[in-house]
Amino acid sequence: MFKKTTKVLFIGIFVLSMMAAPHLNLMPVPKDVKLLQGKFFISSDFGIKVKGPYSTRVALAKKRFMHRLSGRTGIFFLLKPGNFSLKITYSKTIKLAPVMDESYTLKIDSSGIYLQANTDIGILRGLETLLQLLSNDKKHYYFPAVEIKDEPRFPWRGLLIDVVRHFMPIEVLKRNVDALAAVKMNVLHLHLTDDQGFRIECKTFPRLHLIASDGNYYTQEQMRDLIRYADLRGIRIVPEFDIPGHTTSWLVAYPELAALPGPYEMVKIYGAKNPVMDPSNKRVYKFLKKFFKEMAKLFPDPYIHIGGDEVNDVQWKASKRIKKFMKKHKLKDFHQLQAYFNIKVMKILKKYGKKMVGWDEILHPDMPRNIVIQSWRGKKFLYEAAKKGFYTILSNGYYIDLCQPTDFHYLNDPVPEDVKLSPEERNRILGGEATMWAEIISPENIDSRIWPRTAAIAERLWSPSSVKDVEDMYRRLEVISLQLEELGLTHIKNQDMMLRRLAKSGEIIPLKVLVQTVEPLRYYKRHEARTYTIFSPLTRLVDAAVPDPPLPRKFRKLVEKYLETGDKDSEEKIVELLTMWKNNHSSLIPIIESSPVLREVQPLSENLSAVAAIALEALEIKKSGEKPDENWLTLAQQKIERAKKPCAELELLIVEPVEKLIVSTTNK
Ligand code: ACM
């Protein structure tokens, strides 16, 4: 009897969780979630009790939690002693490490909330889940009764920010650390040096930051503060010093390190450049030894990233001294020369207690197997490295600077089920990093290039591989995106500000209607469209536009549903959107006419209205049951073709569904 009841109850819970779990707004989805019956209502009596060894991380996370909870609910907590709605228990505090215990369990019923973990880091992760569970009915806020057991699939879940091509003030990094913590990522990789700048204070060789930074660099004090800020949120800071290529800034300050005599000038354009360090020069290693000694002290993480990507061999080829050196050391090609250099650098890092991370190109059989290879050129390199015994992380497919759609990144699994790797080889794949290269972003729009898409990458790296429902991901992404604003992220709000600057007015509705239908050119097409330099304006409509905006996706879904089922509700919504778009151009004209910087988007706006008008006509034709007139079809197709062409580095996203509507008029 007892057994039977338990079984029924279990099936009940299972069915309930199957039905209801998709409507939770958790991102990343935890490993194991059971939604139960019941709610814990939040009142002004809400309080937290912590049991475990003292942890500054937990103490401060508790305060942040209370702030965010009161901020969202408007509840004035009374902070009465002895009121403990949330009971937190953990066993130990830990040092951040590439592999650490981040697991936690969270149980909520109508009488209380119980968050347990082995480590204080697990508690931080669990508190983020709890905040994401916050729900409400018409009158009250509550946490739904759940039982969650959670831990990440991959230990290394990061974001690279390039602070060279465009310098990012510390507050930009801090707010992004907060966002990383909110989606349970744990690495901020800082690309600190490149041809266009050297962004960290170096006391041993001060010309590096003084001569080669345009004054835009982090002082060591600022960096220590950032490291502490990130540590308190369970985020490691991995610094990258890209060598021996991508080094013009070093060589401007210290030309004696270069393969060919200088002088060198700071680089103002983009792409891999010729200047490289000289691996045959003993002074280079002496320099790097002192340099890394200082940096190893500043950055507590066990890993230092040495870049190693895109080393241009033009200078090495041109140097007689280097050729002689290669002959003497039996280095048969430049890859071997780079490996020689890397091994020397690896030994320096080892002396200072650090391990090496580098891009694909540092892979070489002579390298020790404790290094980490970051794969940017393709999964082929990821798997090759794992097969050869190296630890690896994936960035190929996570290049968020390329403005590709969220689902593209989301479905990019570092270790898909069908990949032919042994269990040991699979285990060497530690995770991945989204990469925010900064050639065409500024502190104003960087958040909109990172978020919310990176939350989907965070889910890919944390959640079980079976979690891959794209529609549900997009549904939750919208919720999480709004929550990120509470942490100070500017990915949504800065768009209006940028539009006001373009319009020179607070009246931006027509401009907003236009920007919501477009996205910046994908992949490297923007780089190809014109030459960008460090002085190029990043204030145009294309910079205010965001990748994968929600409205065109919703429009496409509505059109698909309407064409499949003839759904009336979808039709009404389609007509509403099309009418708004059709009428938009005439409202935008006066704004464009008063602001020359907007002239480039006039054809785009014309196309939006023209395409919307055709779509409305197509709907009418469809409803009439008549075949469309041949002339109408030809003209419609011409307008569609015109609208498909990029304009002002922007792509109009509603064209494809409209084309489907037109085609459907001919299918009688
Ligand atoms: C890279 O994108 N060159 C690592």
XYZ file of N, CA, C and O in Angstrom, residues 275-445:
684
model
N 55.359 42.652 -37.190
C 56.327 42.650 -36.086
C 56.172 41.454 -35.141
O 55.068 41.133 -34.699
N 57.306 40.799 -34.879
C 57.318 39.637 -33.971
C 58.562 39.702 -33.097
O 59.551 40.345 -33.446
N 58.529 38.982 -31.996
C 59.717 38.886 -31.139
C 60.745 37.967 -31.801
O 60.416 37.162 -32.667
N 61.954 38.089 -31.323
C 63.049 37.312 -31.888
C 63.377 36.117 -30.979
O 64.027 36.275 -29.942
N 62.953 34.903 -31.369
C 63.181 33.732 -30.502
C 64.654 33.354 -30.393
O 65.024 32.541 -29.554
N 65.508 33.935 -31.256
C 66.924 33.568 -31.232
C 67.726 34.464 -30.284
O 68.917 34.277 -30.102
N 67.036 35.433 -29.687
C 67.732 36.451 -28.902
C 67.593 36.167 -27.402
O 66.488 36.210 -26.848
N 68.725 35.905 -26.748
C 68.697 35.583 -25.312
C 68.077 36.714 -24.484
O 67.450 36.474 -23.445
N 68.270 37.958 -24.961
C 67.729 39.105 -24.209
C 66.208 39.052 -24.117
O 65.602 39.537 -23.158
N 65.587 38.439 -25.120
C 64.120 38.316 -25.112
C 63.680 37.474 -23.905
O 62.748 37.826 -23.176
N 64.372 36.366 -23.673
C 63.985 35.477 -22.571
C 64.294 36.107 -21.207
O 63.560 35.914 -20.246
N 65.418 36.857 -21.171
C 65.753 37.566 -19.926
C 64.644 38.563 -19.587
O 64.215 38.697 -18.448
N 64.201 39.247 -20.635
C 63.122 40.234 -20.486
C 61.839 39.543 -20.017
O 61.199 39.953 -19.045
N 61.495 38.456 -20.714
C 60.235 37.765 -20.396
C 60.272 37.161 -18.993
O 59.245 37.084 -18.310
N 61.472 36.759 -18.566
C 61.601 36.184 -17.226
C 61.227 37.241 -16.174
O 60.432 36.985 -15.271
N 61.785 38.429 -16.337
C 61.464 39.504 -15.379
C 59.989 39.902 -15.498
O 59.319 40.176 -14.510
N 59.528 39.955 -16.733
C 58.139 40.368 -16.971
C 57.158 39.385 -16.312
O 56.257 39.785 -15.559
N 57.351 38.094 -16.576
C 56.405 37.110 -16.033
C 56.548 36.952 -14.519
O 55.589 36.596 -13.846
N 57.757 37.223 -14.001
C 57.920 37.180 -12.545
C 56.952 38.193 -11.910
O 56.243 37.894 -10.945
N 56.907 39.376 -12.513
C 56.023 40.415 -11.971
C 54.546 40.056 -12.187
O 53.721 40.184 -11.273
N 54.225 39.581 -13.383
C 52.815 39.290 -13.691
C 52.302 38.054 -12.915
O 51.132 37.992 -12.544
N 53.218 37.103 -12.668
C 52.817 35.905 -11.911
C 52.421 36.291 -10.486
O 51.555 35.651 -9.888
N 53.055 37.334 -9.982
C 52.703 37.804 -8.634
C 51.363 38.534 -8.646
O 50.570 38.442 -7.717
N 51.157 39.299 -9.712
C 49.932 40.107 -9.775
C 48.687 39.239 -9.977
O 47.644 39.486 -9.363
N 48.793 38.242 -10.859
C 47.619 37.425 -11.202
C 47.674 36.091 -10.455
O 48.560 35.284 -10.715
N 46.742 35.828 -9.542
C 46.819 34.615 -8.724
C 46.446 33.320 -9.452
O 46.728 32.239 -8.966
N 45.796 33.412 -10.619
C 45.331 32.180 -11.268
C 46.519 31.281 -11.625
O 47.587 31.779 -11.976
N 46.327 29.945 -11.552
C 47.434 29.043 -11.917
C 47.818 29.104 -13.399
O 48.869 28.610 -13.773
N 46.935 29.693 -14.225
C 47.222 29.743 -15.666
C 47.538 31.150 -16.151
O 46.895 32.127 -15.741
N 48.523 31.225 -17.050
C 48.768 32.469 -17.800
C 48.668 32.108 -19.277
O 49.208 31.086 -19.719
N 47.940 32.952 -20.022
C 47.718 32.705 -21.450
C 48.806 33.430 -22.232
O 49.029 34.625 -22.011
N 49.483 32.716 -23.120
C 50.567 33.372 -23.874
C 50.190 33.601 -25.340
O 51.047 33.868 -26.185
N 48.908 33.530 -25.647
C 48.476 33.804 -27.027
C 49.073 32.791 -27.983
O 48.720 31.622 -27.947
N 49.987 33.256 -28.822
C 50.660 32.342 -29.751
C 49.956 32.200 -31.090
O 50.384 31.429 -31.950
N 48.872 32.972 -31.281
C 48.095 32.841 -32.522
C 48.689 33.691 -33.649
O 49.374 34.677 -33.396
N 48.384 33.271 -34.871
C 48.647 34.056 -36.085
C 50.040 34.681 -36.110
O 50.178 35.860 -36.431
N 51.056 33.902 -35.789
C 52.410 34.465 -35.829
C 52.819 34.608 -37.290
O 52.858 33.627 -38.032
N 53.073 35.837 -37.660
C 53.410 36.134 -39.041
C 54.915 35.923 -39.217
O 55.717 36.486 -38.467
N 55.301 35.086 -40.198
C 56.728 34.743 -40.291
C 57.535 35.652 -41.221
O 58.701 35.375 -41.516
N 56.934 36.757 -41.680
C 57.630 37.658 -42.617
C 58.982 38.115 -42.044
O 60.011 38.058 -42.714
N 58.968 38.528 -40.803
C 60.203 39.045 -40.200
C 61.202 37.921 -39.927
O 62.404 38.114 -40.072
N 60.685 36.791 -39.509
C 61.594 35.656 -39.242
C 62.300 35.236 -40.538
O 63.484 34.930 -40.547
N 61.520 35.254 -41.624
C 62.084 34.891 -42.936
C 63.179 35.861 -43.338
O 64.167 35.495 -43.954
N 62.978 37.132 -42.988
C 63.884 38.188 -43.448
C 65.142 38.307 -42.580
O 66.040 39.062 -42.912
N 65.209 37.573 -41.489
C 66.335 37.751 -40.570
C 67.400 36.663 -40.771
O 67.138 35.476 -40.558
N 68.610 37.097 -41.159
C 69.711 36.141 -41.368
C 70.072 35.480 -40.049
O 70.348 34.288 -39.984
N 70.048 36.267 -39.013
C 70.417 35.776 -37.681
C 69.475 34.629 -37.255
O 69.915 33.610 -36.725
N 68.188 34.814 -37.529
C 67.204 33.786 -37.143
C 67.394 32.525 -37.985
O 67.342 31.402 -37.473
N 67.668 32.709 -39.261
C 67.890 31.538 -40.134
C 69.084 30.729 -39.641
O 69.046 29.503 -39.593
N 70.147 31.439 -39.267
C 71.359 30.782 -38.766
C 71.037 30.014 -37.470
O 71.444 28.871 -37.283
N 70.273 30.667 -36.647
C 69.886 30.081 -35.354
C 69.081 28.790 -35.568
O 69.293 27.776 -34.899
N 68.167 28.841 -36.527
C 67.323 27.666 -36.806
C 68.172 26.492 -37.288
O 67.944 25.348 -36.912
N 69.146 26.795 -38.109
C 70.049 25.761 -38.639
C 70.814 25.126 -37.477
O 70.874 23.900 -37.346
N 71.359 25.981 -36.641
C 72.171 25.520 -35.513
C 71.349 24.611 -34.580
O 71.837 23.598 -34.081
N 70.090 24.991 -34.352
C 69.250 24.221 -33.418
C 68.378 23.179 -34.117
O 67.469 22.613 -33.511
N 68.665 22.955 -35.394
C 67.924 21.954 -36.190
C 66.403 22.186 -36.122
O 65.617 21.252 -35.947
N 66.022 23.429 -36.241
C 64.586 23.765 -36.268
C 64.206 23.888 -37.737
O 64.641 24.813 -38.417
N 63.412 22.940 -38.207
C 63.257 22.880 -39.658
C 62.210 23.840 -40.223
O 62.193 24.083 -41.420
N 61.338 24.345 -39.392
C 60.401 25.351 -39.913
C 60.030 26.350 -38.812
O 60.479 26.216 -37.669
N 59.196 27.309 -39.203
C 58.880 28.377 -38.241
C 57.981 27.882 -37.101
O 57.984 28.441 -36.022
N 57.214 26.833 -37.379
C 56.394 26.260 -36.307
C 57.298 25.683 -35.216
O 57.043 25.827 -34.016
N 58.394 25.058 -35.665
C 59.364 24.528 -34.698
C 60.046 25.667 -33.945
O 60.349 25.540 -32.755
N 60.288 26.731 -34.663
C 60.908 27.895 -34.018
C 59.974 28.441 -32.940
O 60.400 28.776 -31.824
N 58.683 28.509 -33.288
C 57.710 29.000 -32.289
C 57.631 28.033 -31.104
O 57.549 28.463 -29.953
N 57.704 26.728 -31.386
C 57.663 25.743 -30.301
C 58.893 25.904 -29.390
O 58.790 25.811 -28.165
N 60.053 26.175 -30.011
C 61.281 26.418 -29.232
C 61.041 27.592 -28.264
O 61.328 27.516 -27.072
N 60.471 28.648 -28.819
C 60.158 29.852 -28.029
C 59.167 29.505 -26.904
O 59.377 29.844 -25.740
N 58.103 28.776 -27.263
C 57.059 28.444 -26.282
C 57.603 27.602 -25.129
O 57.187 27.778 -23.983
N 58.501 26.679 -25.469
C 59.052 25.808 -24.413
C 59.879 26.651 -23.431
O 59.782 26.478 -22.216
N 60.641 27.603 -23.972
C 61.407 28.511 -23.095
C 60.448 29.304 -22.197
O 60.683 29.453 -21.001
N 59.367 29.795 -22.807
C 58.403 30.594 -22.039
C 57.707 29.722 -20.994
O 57.514 30.129 -19.844
N 57.384 28.493 -21.411
C 56.713 27.563 -20.491
C 57.585 27.325 -19.249
O 57.097 27.300 -18.126
N 58.908 27.197 -19.473
C 59.821 26.979 -18.341
C 59.863 28.200 -17.423
O 59.947 28.059 -16.199
N 59.791 29.367 -18.022
C 59.753 30.595 -17.202
C 58.482 30.592 -16.349
O 58.518 30.822 -15.142
N 57.356 30.291 -16.994
C 56.079 30.279 -16.259
C 56.132 29.255 -15.129
O 55.675 29.516 -14.013
N 56.707 28.102 -15.426
C 56.788 27.022 -14.439
C 57.592 27.485 -13.223
O 57.205 27.229 -12.077
N 58.678 28.194 -13.487
C 59.522 28.703 -12.394
C 58.694 29.573 -11.439
O 58.925 29.595 -10.238
N 57.703 30.273 -12.009
C 56.880 31.153 -11.166
C 55.533 30.506 -10.800
O 54.566 31.192 -10.473
N 55.494 29.197 -10.900
C 54.331 28.448 -10.422
C 53.122 28.509 -11.335
O 51.990 28.280 -10.885
N 53.337 28.817 -12.629
C 52.191 28.957 -13.539
C 52.220 27.937 -14.667
O 53.280 27.529 -15.134
N 51.000 27.590 -15.110
C 50.865 26.746 -16.289
C 50.424 27.614 -17.468
O 49.931 28.724 -17.282
N 50.581 27.047 -18.655
C 50.376 27.845 -19.868
C 49.043 27.522 -20.551
O 48.655 26.357 -20.634
N 48.399 28.560 -21.036
C 47.296 28.389 -21.997
C 47.738 29.094 -23.263
O 48.443 30.110 -23.201
N 47.353 28.587 -24.414
C 47.655 29.277 -25.666
C 46.662 28.869 -26.725
O 45.925 27.890 -26.571
N 46.635 29.643 -27.802
C 45.739 29.319 -28.923
C 46.262 28.078 -29.650
O 47.422 27.665 -29.437
N 45.391 27.511 -30.506
C 45.719 26.301 -31.292
C 47.177 26.169 -31.699
O 47.741 25.087 -31.662
N 47.734 27.284 -32.160
C 49.036 27.232 -32.825
C 50.174 26.804 -31.911
O 51.258 26.489 -32.390
N 49.942 26.801 -30.574
C 51.053 26.397 -29.698
C 51.159 24.879 -29.575
O 52.083 24.361 -28.963
N 50.180 24.183 -30.166
C 50.218 22.716 -30.105
C 51.504 22.188 -30.761
O 51.810 22.538 -31.906
N 52.260 21.401 -30.016
C 53.501 20.833 -30.537
C 53.838 19.626 -29.673
O 53.693 19.687 -28.450
N 54.318 18.529 -30.285
C 54.567 17.316 -29.493
C 55.543 17.519 -28.334
O 55.487 16.786 -27.348
N 56.420 18.502 -28.445
C 57.406 18.703 -27.369
C 56.848 19.443 -26.153
O 57.544 19.584 -25.144
N 55.625 19.930 -26.265
C 55.065 20.688 -25.130
C 54.568 19.719 -24.055
O 54.046 18.644 -24.373
N 54.692 20.097 -22.776
C 54.187 19.212 -21.721
C 52.669 19.138 -21.778
O 52.015 20.041 -22.300
N 52.114 18.066 -21.220
C 50.677 17.839 -21.373
C 49.825 18.582 -20.348
O 48.603 18.414 -20.323
N 50.426 19.389 -19.510
C 49.593 20.148 -18.554
C 49.175 21.513 -19.106
O 48.507 22.283 -18.424
N 49.582 21.838 -20.341
C 49.148 23.120 -20.914
C 47.705 22.991 -21.427
O 47.205 21.878 -21.606
N 47.077 24.127 -21.644
C 45.715 24.110 -22.181
C 45.734 24.756 -23.568
O 46.284 25.846 -23.744
N 45.144 24.058 -24.517
C 45.052 24.579 -25.888
C 43.662 25.178 -26.079
O 42.653 24.502 -25.862
N 43.617 26.435 -26.477
C 42.323 27.091 -26.735
C 42.086 27.082 -28.239
O 42.799 27.738 -28.999
N 41.057 26.350 -28.635
C 40.856 26.118 -30.054
C 39.968 27.190 -30.676
O 38.810 27.319 -30.309
N 40.536 27.951 -31.613
C 39.760 29.025 -32.257
C 39.549 28.749 -33.728
O 38.664 29.299 -34.357
N 40.365 27.833 -34.313
C 40.286 27.664 -35.766
C 39.328 26.554 -36.184
O 38.982 26.444 -37.358
N 38.918 25.702 -35.238
C 37.981 24.646 -35.605
C 38.029 23.529 -34.581
O 39.019 23.362 -33.875
N 36.945 22.760 -34.544
C 36.881 21.661 -33.577
C 37.918 20.587 -33.886
O 38.336 19.856 -32.999
N 38.296 20.513 -35.160
C 39.342 19.574 -35.582
C 40.574 19.731 -34.675
O 41.175 18.759 -34.231
N 40.935 20.987 -34.400
C 42.133 21.254 -33.590
C 41.894 20.899 -32.125
O 42.800 20.484 -31.422
N 40.638 21.081 -31.702
C 40.265 20.732 -30.322
C 40.461 19.233 -30.101
O 41.083 18.798 -29.130
N 39.927 18.450 -31.058
C 39.976 17.006 -30.899
C 41.400 16.474 -31.092
O 41.817 15.537 -30.415
N 42.111 17.109 -32.026
C 43.500 16.704 -32.258
C 44.306 16.886 -30.965
O 45.057 16.002 -30.548
N 44.109 18.024 -30.325
C 44.837 18.303 -29.081
C 44.453 17.295 -27.997
O 45.320 16.749 -27.308
N 43.141 17.031 -27.874
C 42.682 16.095 -26.832
C 43.247 14.696 -27.091
O 43.651 13.991 -26.170
N 43.317 14.309 -28.365
C 43.857 12.982 -28.705
C 45.344 12.890 -28.392
O 45.858 11.825 -28.088
N 46.012 14.025 -28.527
C 47.456 14.019 -28.261
C 47.770 14.187 -26.777
O 48.930 14.321 -26.398
N 46.727 14.241 -25.953
C 46.967 14.265 -24.512
C 46.931 15.644 -23.875
O 47.257 15.792 -22.702
N 46.511 16.674 -24.647
C 46.471 18.029 -24.085
C 45.079 18.354 -23.540
O 44.075 17.880 -24.067
N 45.046 19.205 -22.520
C 43.778 19.789 -22.096
C 43.382 20.844 -23.122
O 44.245 21.503 -23.696
N 42.073 21.000 -23.315
C 41.635 21.944 -24.343
C 40.382 22.694 -23.902
O 39.611 22.204 -23.063
N 40.204 23.874 -24.482
C 38.926 24.577 -24.359
C 38.517 25.060 -25.750
O 39.375 25.336 -26.593
N 37.209 25.169 -25.962
C 36.700 25.523 -27.289
C 36.291 26.992 -27.357
O 35.567 27.475 -26.488
N 36.773 27.670 -28.403
C 36.231 29.002 -28.689
C 35.671 29.091 -30.098
O 34.854 29.968 -30.381
N 36.115 28.179 -30.973
C 35.550 28.163 -32.324
C 34.033 27.940 -32.216
O 33.596 27.023 -31.527
N 33.278 28.821 -32.868
C 31.814 28.711 -32.743
C 31.260 29.568 -31.616
O 30.048 29.667 -31.445
N 32.165 30.158 -30.824
C 31.714 31.056 -29.749
C 32.261 32.473 -29.959
O 32.447 33.216 -29.005
N 32.571 32.826 -31.232
C 33.088 34.171 -31.533
C 31.915 35.163 -31.573
O 31.362 35.451 -32.632
N 31.575 35.683 -30.399
C 30.378 36.524 -30.326
C 30.563 37.872 -31.008
O 29.592 38.578 -31.273
N 31.809 38.237 -31.336
C 32.025 39.497 -32.070
C 31.478 39.395 -33.484
O 31.256 40.418 -34.135
N 31.244 38.163 -33.970
C 30.815 37.997 -35.358
C 29.306 38.128 -35.537
O 28.789 37.918 -36.638
N 28.615 38.494 -34.469
C 27.177 38.817 -34.546
C 26.342 37.687 -35.156
O 25.402 37.944 -35.915
N 26.693 36.457 -34.838
C 25.896 35.331 -35.337
C 24.740 35.051 -34.375
O 24.790 35.462 -33.209
N 23.710 34.350 -34.868
C 22.532 34.170 -34.014
C 22.800 33.281 -32.792
O 23.693 32.432 -32.814
N 22.001 33.491 -31.779
C 22.188 32.783 -30.508
C 22.131 31.268 -30.690
O 22.927 30.545 -30.090
N 21.182 30.786 -31.511
C 21.045 29.325 -31.625
C 22.277 28.689 -32.276
O 22.616 27.541 -31.986
N 22.969 29.442 -33.126
C 24.212 28.937 -33.719
C 25.226 28.611 -32.612
O 25.842 27.546 -32.591
N 25.378 29.537 -31.678
C 26.316 29.306 -30.568
C 25.788 28.216 -29.628
O 26.527 27.383 -29.130
N 24.482 28.282 -29.397
C 23.841 27.380 -28.428
C 24.021 25.917 -28.819
O 24.253 25.055 -27.980
N 23.901 25.655 -30.108
C 23.962 24.261 -30.564
C 25.396 23.795 -30.832
O 25.624 22.676 -31.289
N 26.339 24.663 -30.561
C 27.754 24.322 -30.766
C 28.280 23.598 -29.521
O 28.767 24.212 -28.587
N 28.130 22.283 -29.523
C 28.521 21.492 -28.356
C 29.996 21.115 -28.470
O 30.400 20.545 -29.481
N 30.809 21.410 -27.449
C 32.233 21.043 -27.541
C 32.420 19.537 -27.743
O 33.335 19.119 -28.431
N 31.544 18.754 -27.135
C 31.693 17.295 -27.254
C 30.347 16.683 -27.626
O 29.653 16.123 -26.777
N 29.957 16.771 -28.902
C 28.684 16.158 -29.285
C 28.755 14.642 -29.097
O 29.844 14.071 -29.109
N 27.561 14.052 -28.907
C 27.520 12.620 -28.586
C 28.273 11.752 -29.587
O 28.919 10.780 -29.221
N 28.177 12.126 -30.882
C 28.731 11.221 -31.902
C 30.227 11.421 -32.168
O 30.797 10.783 -33.036
N 30.867 12.279 -31.405
C 32.280 12.526 -31.687
C 33.109 11.309 -31.261
O 32.825 10.688 -30.233
N 34.087 10.984 -32.100
C 34.854 9.760 -31.818
C 36.051 10.068 -30.924
O 37.155 10.297 -31.396
N 35.784 10.058 -29.627
C 36.842 10.296 -28.646
C 36.667 9.289 -27.519
O 35.541 8.924 -27.177
N 37.777 8.862 -26.937
C 37.704 7.949 -25.792
C 37.261 8.747 -24.565
O 37.338 9.989 -24.569
N 36.812 8.057 -23.507
C 36.416 8.806 -22.301
C 37.537 9.699 -21.772
O 37.288 10.826 -21.352
N 38.789 9.233 -21.831
C 39.913 10.070 -21.342
C 40.040 11.315 -22.211
O 40.271 12.417 -21.714
N 39.924 11.098 -23.529
C 40.054 12.240 -24.448
C 38.931 13.253 -24.209
O 39.163 14.460 -24.198
N 37.726 12.730 -23.989
C 36.591 13.622 -23.698
C 36.862 14.437 -22.442
O 36.566 15.634 -22.378
N 37.417 13.770 -21.436
C 37.672 14.464 -20.168
C 38.704 15.568 -20.281
O 38.783 16.438 -19.423
N 39.517 15.503 -21.325
C 40.524 16.559 -21.496
C 39.909 17.836 -22.061
O 40.553 18.877 -22.093
N 38.681 17.744 -22.548
C 38.014 18.955 -23.044
C 37.369 19.637 -21.841
O 36.355 19.186 -21.320
N 37.993 20.702 -21.397
C 37.609 21.306 -20.115
C 36.401 22.228 -20.235
O 35.785 22.567 -19.234
N 36.093 22.678 -21.447
C 34.954 23.585 -21.589
C 35.144 24.527 -22.753
O 35.595 24.115 -23.821
N 34.844 25.800 -22.529
C 34.939 26.750 -23.632
C 34.893 28.187 -23.160
O 34.668 28.471 -21.982
N 35.151 29.060 -24.112
C 35.082 30.501 -23.828
C 34.447 31.235 -25.002
O 34.827 31.002 -26.156
N 33.509 32.116 -24.696
C 33.021 33.068 -25.689
C 34.113 34.121 -25.863
O 34.798 34.465 -24.905
N 34.287 34.613 -27.093
C 35.351 35.601 -27.307
C 34.779 36.921 -27.812
O 34.148 36.971 -28.859
N 35.017 37.959 -27.025
C 34.535 39.294 -27.400
C 35.714 40.109 -27.913
O 36.346 40.873 -27.184
N 36.039 39.900 -29.188
C 37.085 40.713 -29.820
C 36.543 42.116 -30.015
O 35.335 42.304 -30.271
N 37.434 43.112 -29.927
C 36.919 44.481 -29.742
C 37.260 45.454 -30.873
O 37.305 46.657 -30.658
N 37.464 44.931 -32.099
C 37.782 45.865 -33.191
C 36.640 46.835 -33.439
O 36.876 48.020 -33.674
N 35.397 46.335 -33.434
C 34.286 47.238 -33.752
C 33.251 47.265 -32.635
O 32.039 47.179 -32.885
N 33.750 47.418 -31.427
C 32.843 47.678 -30.299
C 33.448 48.751 -29.404
O 34.654 48.987 -29.444
N 32.606 49.338 -28.596
C 33.064 50.370 -27.666
C 32.473 50.036 -26.295
O 31.595 49.172 -26.191
N 32.912 50.738 -25.243
C 32.305 50.482 -23.930
C 30.782 50.680 -23.944
O 30.066 50.092 -23.141
N 30.312 51.471 -24.926
C 28.873 51.744 -25.004
C 28.052 50.548 -25.475
O 26.936 50.336 -25.013
N 28.606 49.807 -26.435
C 27.774 48.717 -26.977
C 28.352 47.323 -26.739
O 27.778 46.343 -27.201
